[in-house]
Amino acid sequence: MVITWSEELEVGIETMDMQHKELIEKFNTLMNACAVGKGQEELESALTFLCDYTVQHFSDEEALQQQIGFPEFSRHKQLHDGFKVTVANLATQFKQDGPSPAILDRFSVDVGEWLIKHIKREDMKVASYSSHVLSMEQN
Ligand SMILES: [Fe+2]
């Protein structure tokens, strides 16, 4: 599975959109590397890039949420924390077993589909709250 960027994924906050694109690109790089049968070392480095970037992105996004006083911050952070655990567990399994069909399946569902859903359902709420805050400030 690879994720194709579409306007549906655009939340309208430039830094968030840029980081989401980067995140999706890192996910696609890993999935493509698995599909073409790259060596374990290369796969692991693609995986490390994805994990590191996820942590960085979530921390930036959480900082933004706190800055705007996003009311669902703690719930949203819990979702992020859960995802970080999922990715870390998958990474451990991946390092042990390599790109088995079972683990690629888990990646598609637990990482790829999760990201799409999270952006559309949860990050959109952050973006709309942020534009609400901005409009209040302007009045
Ligand atoms: Fe998020």
CSV table of N, CA and C and ligand atoms in Angstrom, one decimal:
chain,number,residue,atom,x,y,z
A,1,MET,N,0.8,-1.2,0.0
A,1,MET,CA,0.0,0.0,0.0
A,1,MET,C,0.9,1.3,0.0
A,2,VAL,N,0.6,2.2,-0.9
A,2,VAL,CA,1.2,3.5,-0.8
A,2,VAL,C,0.0,4.5,-0.6
A,3,ILE,N,0.3,5.6,0.0
A,3,ILE,CA,-0.7,6.7,0.2
A,3,ILE,C,-0.5,7.7,-0.9
A,4,THR,N,-1.6,8.1,-1.5
A,4,THR,CA,-1.5,9.2,-2.5
A,4,THR,C,-2.1,10.4,-1.8
A,5,TRP,N,-1.3,11.5,-1.9
A,5,TRP,CA,-1.7,12.7,-1.3
A,5,TRP,C,-2.9,13.3,-2.0
A,6,SER,N,-3.9,13.8,-1.3
A,6,SER,CA,-5.0,14.4,-2.0
A,6,SER,C,-5.5,15.6,-1.2
A,7,GLU,N,-6.3,16.4,-1.8
A,7,GLU,CA,-6.8,17.6,-1.0
A,7,GLU,C,-7.6,17.3,0.2
A,8,GLU,N,-8.2,16.1,0.2
A,8,GLU,CA,-8.9,15.6,1.3
A,8,GLU,C,-8.1,15.6,2.6
A,9,LEU,N,-6.8,15.4,2.4
A,9,LEU,CA,-5.9,15.3,3.5
A,9,LEU,C,-5.3,16.7,4.0
A,10,GLU,N,-5.7,17.7,3.2
A,10,GLU,CA,-5.2,19.0,3.5
A,10,GLU,C,-6.0,19.7,4.7
A,11,VAL,N,-5.3,20.0,5.8
A,11,VAL,CA,-6.0,20.6,6.9
A,11,VAL,C,-6.0,22.2,6.8
A,12,GLY,N,-5.1,22.7,6.0
A,12,GLY,CA,-5.1,24.2,5.8
A,12,GLY,C,-4.1,24.9,6.7
A,13,ILE,N,-3.3,24.2,7.5
A,13,ILE,CA,-2.3,24.8,8.3
A,13,ILE,C,-0.9,24.4,7.6
A,14,GLU,N,-0.2,25.3,7.1
A,14,GLU,CA,0.9,25.0,6.3
A,14,GLU,C,1.9,24.0,6.9
A,15,THR,N,2.4,24.3,8.1
A,15,THR,CA,3.4,23.4,8.7
A,15,THR,C,2.8,22.0,8.9
A,16,MET,N,1.6,21.9,9.3
A,16,MET,CA,1.0,20.6,9.5
A,16,MET,C,0.9,19.8,8.2
A,17,ASP,N,0.4,20.5,7.2
A,17,ASP,CA,0.3,19.9,5.8
A,17,ASP,C,1.6,19.4,5.3
A,18,MET,N,2.6,20.3,5.5
A,18,MET,CA,4.0,20.0,5.0
A,18,MET,C,4.5,18.7,5.7
A,19,GLN,N,4.3,18.7,7.0
A,19,GLN,CA,4.8,17.5,7.8
A,19,GLN,C,4.0,16.3,7.5
A,20,HIS,N,2.7,16.4,7.2
A,20,HIS,CA,1.9,15.2,6.8
A,20,HIS,C,2.4,14.7,5.5
A,21,LYS,N,2.7,15.6,4.6
A,21,LYS,CA,3.2,15.1,3.3
A,21,LYS,C,4.5,14.4,3.5
A,22,GLU,N,5.4,14.9,4.3
A,22,GLU,CA,6.7,14.3,4.6
A,22,GLU,C,6.5,12.9,5.2
A,23,LEU,N,5.6,12.9,6.1
A,23,LEU,CA,5.3,11.6,6.8
A,23,LEU,C,4.8,10.5,5.9
A,24,ILE,N,3.9,10.9,5.0
A,24,ILE,CA,3.3,10.0,4.0
A,24,ILE,C,4.4,9.6,3.0
A,25,GLU,N,5.3,10.5,2.7
A,25,GLU,CA,6.4,10.2,1.8
A,25,GLU,C,7.3,9.1,2.5
A,26,LYS,N,7.6,9.3,3.8
A,26,LYS,CA,8.4,8.3,4.5
A,26,LYS,C,7.8,7.0,4.6
A,27,PHE,N,6.5,7.0,4.8
A,27,PHE,CA,5.7,5.7,4.8
A,27,PHE,C,5.8,5.1,3.4
A,28,ASN,N,5.6,5.8,2.4
A,28,ASN,CA,5.7,5.3,1.0
A,28,ASN,C,7.0,4.7,0.7
A,29,THR,N,8.1,5.5,1.1
A,29,THR,CA,9.4,5.0,0.8
A,29,THR,C,9.7,3.7,1.4
A,30,LEU,N,9.2,3.5,2.7
A,30,LEU,CA,9.4,2.2,3.3
A,30,LEU,C,8.6,1.1,2.6
A,31,MET,N,7.3,1.4,2.2
A,31,MET,CA,6.5,0.4,1.6
A,31,MET,C,7.1,0.0,0.2
A,32,ASN,N,7.6,1.0,-0.5
A,32,ASN,CA,8.2,0.7,-1.8
A,32,ASN,C,9.5,-0.1,-1.7
A,33,ALA,N,10.3,0.3,-0.7
A,33,ALA,CA,11.5,-0.4,-0.4
A,33,ALA,C,11.2,-1.9,-0.1
A,34,CYS,N,10.1,-2.2,0.6
A,34,CYS,CA,9.7,-3.6,0.9
A,34,CYS,C,9.3,-4.2,-0.4
A,35,ALA,N,8.5,-3.5,-1.2
A,35,ALA,CA,7.9,-4.1,-2.4
A,35,ALA,C,9.0,-4.5,-3.4
A,36,VAL,N,10.0,-3.7,-3.5
A,36,VAL,CA,11.1,-4.0,-4.5
A,36,VAL,C,12.2,-4.9,-3.9
A,37,GLY,N,12.0,-5.3,-2.7
A,37,GLY,CA,12.9,-6.2,-2.0
A,37,GLY,C,14.3,-5.7,-1.7
A,38,LYS,N,14.3,-4.5,-1.2
A,38,LYS,CA,15.6,-3.9,-0.7
A,38,LYS,C,16.1,-4.7,0.4
A,39,GLY,N,17.4,-4.5,0.7
A,39,GLY,CA,18.0,-5.3,1.8
A,39,GLY,C,17.5,-4.8,3.2
A,40,GLN,N,17.7,-5.6,4.1
A,40,GLN,CA,17.2,-5.4,5.5
A,40,GLN,C,17.8,-4.1,6.0
A,41,GLU,N,19.0,-3.8,5.7
A,41,GLU,CA,19.7,-2.6,6.3
A,41,GLU,C,19.0,-1.3,5.8
A,42,GLU,N,18.7,-1.3,4.5
A,42,GLU,CA,18.0,-0.2,3.9
A,42,GLU,C,16.6,0.0,4.4
A,43,LEU,N,15.9,-1.2,4.6
A,43,LEU,CA,14.6,-1.2,5.1
A,43,LEU,C,14.6,-0.6,6.5
A,44,GLU,N,15.5,-1.0,7.3
A,44,GLU,CA,15.6,-0.5,8.7
A,44,GLU,C,15.8,0.9,8.8
A,45,SER,N,16.7,1.4,7.8
A,45,SER,CA,16.9,2.9,7.9
A,45,SER,C,15.7,3.7,7.5
A,46,ALA,N,14.9,3.1,6.5
A,46,ALA,CA,13.7,3.8,6.1
A,46,ALA,C,12.7,3.8,7.2
A,47,LEU,N,12.7,2.7,8.0
A,47,LEU,CA,11.8,2.6,9.1
A,47,LEU,C,12.2,3.5,10.3
A,48,THR,N,13.5,3.7,10.5
A,48,THR,CA,14.0,4.6,11.5
A,48,THR,C,13.6,6.0,11.1
A,49,PHE,N,13.7,6.4,9.8
A,49,PHE,CA,13.3,7.7,9.4
A,49,PHE,C,11.9,8.0,9.7
A,50,LEU,N,11.0,7.0,9.4
A,50,LEU,CA,9.6,7.1,9.7
A,50,LEU,C,9.3,7.3,11.2
A,51,CYS,N,9.9,6.4,12.0
A,51,CYS,CA,9.7,6.5,13.4
A,51,CYS,C,10.1,7.9,14.0
A,52,ASP,N,11.3,8.3,13.6
A,52,ASP,CA,11.8,9.5,14.1
A,52,ASP,C,11.0,10.7,13.7
A,53,TYR,N,10.6,10.7,12.4
A,53,TYR,CA,9.8,11.8,11.9
A,53,TYR,C,8.4,11.8,12.6
A,54,THR,N,7.9,10.7,12.9
A,54,THR,CA,6.6,10.6,13.6
A,54,THR,C,6.7,11.3,14.9
A,55,VAL,N,7.7,11.0,15.7
A,55,VAL,CA,7.9,11.5,17.0
A,55,VAL,C,8.0,13.1,16.9
A,56,GLN,N,8.8,13.5,16.0
A,56,GLN,CA,9.0,14.9,15.8
A,56,GLN,C,7.7,15.6,15.4
A,57,HIS,N,7.0,15.0,14.4
A,57,HIS,CA,5.8,15.7,13.9
A,57,HIS,C,4.7,15.8,15.1
A,58,PHE,N,4.6,14.7,15.8
A,58,PHE,CA,3.6,14.7,16.9
A,58,PHE,C,4.0,15.8,17.9
A,59,SER,N,5.2,15.9,18.2
A,59,SER,CA,5.6,16.9,19.2
A,59,SER,C,5.3,18.3,18.7
A,60,ASP,N,5.6,18.5,17.5
A,60,ASP,CA,5.3,19.9,16.9
A,60,ASP,C,3.8,20.1,16.9
A,61,GLU,N,3.0,19.1,16.6
A,61,GLU,CA,1.6,19.3,16.5
A,61,GLU,C,1.0,19.5,17.9
A,62,GLU,N,1.5,18.8,18.9
A,62,GLU,CA,1.0,18.9,20.2
A,62,GLU,C,1.4,20.3,20.8
A,63,ALA,N,2.6,20.8,20.4
A,63,ALA,CA,2.9,22.2,20.8
A,63,ALA,C,1.9,23.2,20.2
A,64,LEU,N,1.6,23.0,19.0
A,64,LEU,CA,0.6,23.9,18.3
A,64,LEU,C,-0.7,23.8,19.1
A,65,GLN,N,-1.2,22.6,19.4
A,65,GLN,CA,-2.4,22.5,20.1
A,65,GLN,C,-2.5,23.2,21.4
A,66,GLN,N,-1.3,23.1,22.1
A,66,GLN,CA,-1.3,23.8,23.4
A,66,GLN,C,-1.3,25.3,23.3
A,67,GLN,N,-0.6,25.7,22.2
A,67,GLN,CA,-0.5,27.1,21.9
A,67,GLN,C,-1.9,27.7,21.7
A,68,ILE,N,-2.7,27.0,21.0
A,68,ILE,CA,-4.0,27.6,20.6
A,68,ILE,C,-5.1,27.2,21.7
A,69,GLY,N,-4.7,26.4,22.7
A,69,GLY,CA,-5.6,25.9,23.7
A,69,GLY,C,-6.7,25.0,23.2
A,70,PHE,N,-6.2,24.0,22.3
A,70,PHE,CA,-7.1,23.1,21.8
A,70,PHE,C,-7.8,22.2,22.9
A,71,PRO,N,-9.2,22.3,22.9
A,71,PRO,CA,-9.9,21.6,24.0
A,71,PRO,C,-9.7,20.1,24.1
A,72,GLU,N,-9.5,19.5,23.0
A,72,GLU,CA,-9.3,18.0,23.0
A,72,GLU,C,-7.9,17.6,23.1
A,73,PHE,N,-7.0,18.4,23.6
A,73,PHE,CA,-5.6,18.1,23.6
A,73,PHE,C,-5.2,16.8,24.2
A,74,SER,N,-5.7,16.5,25.4
A,74,SER,CA,-5.3,15.3,26.1
A,74,SER,C,-5.8,14.0,25.3
A,75,ARG,N,-7.0,14.1,24.8
A,75,ARG,CA,-7.5,13.0,24.0
A,75,ARG,C,-6.6,12.8,22.8
A,76,HIS,N,-6.3,13.9,22.1
A,76,HIS,CA,-5.5,13.8,20.9
A,76,HIS,C,-4.1,13.3,21.2
A,77,LYS,N,-3.6,13.7,22.3
A,77,LYS,CA,-2.2,13.3,22.7
A,77,LYS,C,-2.2,11.8,22.9
A,78,GLN,N,-3.3,11.3,23.5
A,78,GLN,CA,-3.4,9.8,23.8
A,78,GLN,C,-3.4,9.0,22.5
A,79,LEU,N,-4.1,9.6,21.5
A,79,LEU,CA,-4.1,8.9,20.2
A,79,LEU,C,-2.6,8.9,19.6
A,80,HIS,N,-1.9,10.0,19.7
A,80,HIS,CA,-0.6,10.0,19.3
A,80,HIS,C,0.3,9.0,20.0
A,81,ASP,N,0.1,9.0,21.3
A,81,ASP,CA,1.0,8.1,22.2
A,81,ASP,C,0.7,6.7,21.8
A,82,GLY,N,-0.6,6.3,21.6
A,82,GLY,CA,-0.9,5.0,21.2
A,82,GLY,C,-0.3,4.6,19.9
A,83,PHE,N,-0.3,5.5,18.9
A,83,PHE,CA,0.3,5.3,17.6
A,83,PHE,C,1.8,5.1,17.7
A,84,LYS,N,2.5,5.9,18.6
A,84,LYS,CA,3.9,5.7,18.7
A,84,LYS,C,4.3,4.3,19.3
A,85,VAL,N,3.4,3.8,20.2
A,85,VAL,CA,3.7,2.5,20.7
A,85,VAL,C,3.5,1.4,19.6
A,86,THR,N,2.4,1.6,18.8
A,86,THR,CA,2.2,0.7,17.7
A,86,THR,C,3.4,0.6,16.7
A,87,VAL,N,3.8,1.8,16.4
A,87,VAL,CA,4.9,1.9,15.4
A,87,VAL,C,6.2,1.3,16.0
A,88,ALA,N,6.4,1.6,17.3
A,88,ALA,CA,7.6,1.0,18.0
A,88,ALA,C,7.6,-0.5,18.0
A,89,ASN,N,6.4,-1.1,18.3
A,89,ASN,CA,6.2,-2.5,18.3
A,89,ASN,C,6.4,-3.1,17.0
A,90,LEU,N,5.8,-2.5,16.0
A,90,LEU,CA,6.0,-3.0,14.6
A,90,LEU,C,7.5,-2.9,14.2
A,91,ALA,N,8.2,-1.9,14.6
A,91,ALA,CA,9.6,-1.7,14.3
A,91,ALA,C,10.4,-2.9,14.9
A,92,THR,N,10.1,-3.2,16.1
A,92,THR,CA,10.8,-4.3,16.8
A,92,THR,C,10.5,-5.6,16.0
A,93,GLN,N,9.3,-5.9,15.7
A,93,GLN,CA,8.9,-7.1,15.0
A,93,GLN,C,9.6,-7.1,13.6
A,94,PHE,N,9.6,-6.0,12.9
A,94,PHE,CA,10.2,-5.8,11.6
A,94,PHE,C,11.6,-6.2,11.6
A,95,LYS,N,12.3,-5.7,12.7
A,95,LYS,CA,13.8,-6.0,12.8
A,95,LYS,C,14.0,-7.5,13.0
A,96,GLN,N,13.1,-8.1,13.7
A,96,GLN,CA,13.2,-9.6,13.9
A,96,GLN,C,12.9,-10.4,12.7
A,97,ASP,N,11.8,-10.1,12.1
A,97,ASP,CA,11.2,-11.0,11.0
A,97,ASP,C,11.4,-10.5,9.6
A,98,GLY,N,11.9,-9.2,9.4
A,98,GLY,CA,12.0,-8.7,8.1
A,98,GLY,C,10.6,-8.4,7.5
A,99,PRO,N,10.5,-8.0,6.2
A,99,PRO,CA,9.2,-7.6,5.7
A,99,PRO,C,8.3,-8.8,5.3
A,100,SER,N,7.9,-9.5,6.3
A,100,SER,CA,6.9,-10.6,6.0
A,100,SER,C,5.6,-10.1,5.6
A,101,PRO,N,4.8,-10.9,4.8
A,101,PRO,CA,3.5,-10.4,4.4
A,101,PRO,C,2.6,-10.0,5.6
A,102,ALA,N,2.7,-10.7,6.7
A,102,ALA,CA,1.9,-10.3,7.8
A,102,ALA,C,2.2,-8.9,8.4
A,103,ILE,N,3.5,-8.7,8.4
A,103,ILE,CA,3.9,-7.4,9.0
A,103,ILE,C,3.6,-6.2,8.0
A,104,LEU,N,3.7,-6.5,6.7
A,104,LEU,CA,3.4,-5.5,5.7
A,104,LEU,C,1.9,-5.1,5.8
A,105,ASP,N,1.1,-6.2,6.1
A,105,ASP,CA,-0.3,-6.0,6.3
A,105,ASP,C,-0.6,-5.1,7.5
A,106,ARG,N,0.1,-5.3,8.6
A,106,ARG,CA,-0.1,-4.5,9.8
A,106,ARG,C,0.3,-3.1,9.5
A,107,PHE,N,1.4,-2.9,8.7
A,107,PHE,CA,1.8,-1.6,8.4
A,107,PHE,C,0.7,-0.8,7.6
A,108,SER,N,0.2,-1.5,6.6
A,108,SER,CA,-0.9,-0.9,5.8
A,108,SER,C,-2.0,-0.4,6.7
A,109,VAL,N,-2.5,-1.3,7.6
A,109,VAL,CA,-3.7,-1.0,8.4
A,109,VAL,C,-3.3,-0.1,9.5
A,110,ASP,N,-2.3,-0.5,10.4
A,110,ASP,CA,-2.1,0.2,11.6
A,110,ASP,C,-1.3,1.5,11.4
A,111,VAL,N,-0.6,1.6,10.3
A,111,VAL,CA,0.2,2.9,10.1
A,111,VAL,C,-0.5,3.7,9.0
A,112,GLY,N,-0.6,3.1,7.8
A,112,GLY,CA,-1.1,3.8,6.6
A,112,GLY,C,-2.5,4.3,6.8
A,113,GLU,N,-3.4,3.3,7.1
A,113,GLU,CA,-4.8,3.7,7.2
A,113,GLU,C,-5.1,4.5,8.5
A,114,TRP,N,-4.3,4.2,9.5
A,114,TRP,CA,-4.5,5.0,10.7
A,114,TRP,C,-4.2,6.5,10.4
A,115,LEU,N,-3.1,6.7,9.7
A,115,LEU,CA,-2.6,8.1,9.4
A,115,LEU,C,-3.7,8.8,8.6
A,116,ILE,N,-4.2,8.2,7.6
A,116,ILE,CA,-5.3,8.8,6.8
A,116,ILE,C,-6.5,9.2,7.6
A,117,LYS,N,-6.9,8.2,8.4
A,117,LYS,CA,-8.1,8.5,9.3
A,117,LYS,C,-7.8,9.6,10.3
A,118,HIS,N,-6.6,9.5,10.9
A,118,HIS,CA,-6.3,10.5,11.9
A,118,HIS,C,-6.2,11.9,11.4
A,119,ILE,N,-5.7,12.0,10.2
A,119,ILE,CA,-5.6,13.4,9.6
A,119,ILE,C,-7.0,13.9,9.3
A,120,LYS,N,-7.8,13.0,8.7
A,120,LYS,CA,-9.1,13.5,8.3
A,120,LYS,C,-10.0,13.7,9.4
A,121,ARG,N,-10.0,12.9,10.5
A,121,ARG,CA,-10.9,13.1,11.6
A,121,ARG,C,-10.4,14.0,12.7
A,122,GLU,N,-9.2,13.8,13.1
A,122,GLU,CA,-8.7,14.4,14.3
A,122,GLU,C,-7.9,15.7,14.0
A,123,ASP,N,-7.0,15.6,13.0
A,123,ASP,CA,-6.2,16.8,12.7
A,123,ASP,C,-7.0,17.9,12.1
A,124,MET,N,-8.1,17.6,11.4
A,124,MET,CA,-9.0,18.5,10.8
A,124,MET,C,-9.6,19.4,12.0
A,125,LYS,N,-9.9,18.7,13.1
A,125,LYS,CA,-10.5,19.4,14.2
A,125,LYS,C,-9.6,20.4,14.8
A,126,VAL,N,-8.3,20.1,14.8
A,126,VAL,CA,-7.3,21.0,15.3
A,126,VAL,C,-7.2,22.2,14.4
A,127,ALA,N,-7.3,22.0,13.1
A,127,ALA,CA,-7.2,23.1,12.1
A,127,ALA,C,-8.4,24.0,12.2
A,128,SER,N,-9.6,23.4,12.4
A,128,SER,CA,-10.8,24.2,12.4
A,128,SER,C,-10.8,25.0,13.7
A,129,TYR,N,-10.3,24.4,14.8
A,129,TYR,CA,-10.2,25.2,16.1
A,129,TYR,C,-9.2,26.3,15.9
A,130,SER,N,-8.1,26.0,15.3
A,130,SER,CA,-7.1,27.0,15.1
A,130,SER,C,-7.6,28.2,14.3
A,131,SER,N,-8.4,28.0,13.2
A,131,SER,CA,-8.9,29.1,12.5
A,131,SER,C,-10.0,29.8,13.3
A,132,HIS,N,-10.7,29.1,14.1
A,132,HIS,CA,-11.7,29.8,15.0
A,132,HIS,C,-10.9,30.7,16.0
A,133,VAL,N,-9.8,30.3,16.6
A,133,VAL,CA,-9.0,31.1,17.5
A,133,VAL,C,-8.5,32.3,16.7
A,134,LEU,N,-8.0,32.1,15.5
A,134,LEU,CA,-7.5,33.2,14.7
A,134,LEU,C,-8.6,34.3,14.4
A,135,SER,N,-9.8,33.8,14.1
A,135,SER,CA,-10.8,34.7,13.8
A,135,SER,C,-11.3,35.5,15.0
A,136,MET,N,-11.2,34.9,16.2
A,136,MET,CA,-11.5,35.6,17.4
A,136,MET,C,-10.5,36.7,17.7
A,137,GLU,N,-9.2,36.3,17.4
A,137,GLU,CA,-8.2,37.3,17.7
A,137,GLU,C,-8.3,38.5,16.8
A,138,GLN,N,-8.8,38.3,15.6
A,138,GLN,CA,-8.9,39.4,14.7
A,138,GLN,C,-10.1,40.4,15.0
A,139,ASN,N,-11.1,39.8,15.8
A,139,ASN,CA,-12.2,40.7,16.1
A,139,ASN,C,-12.0,41.5,17.3
B,1,FE,FE,-2.5,14.5,15.1
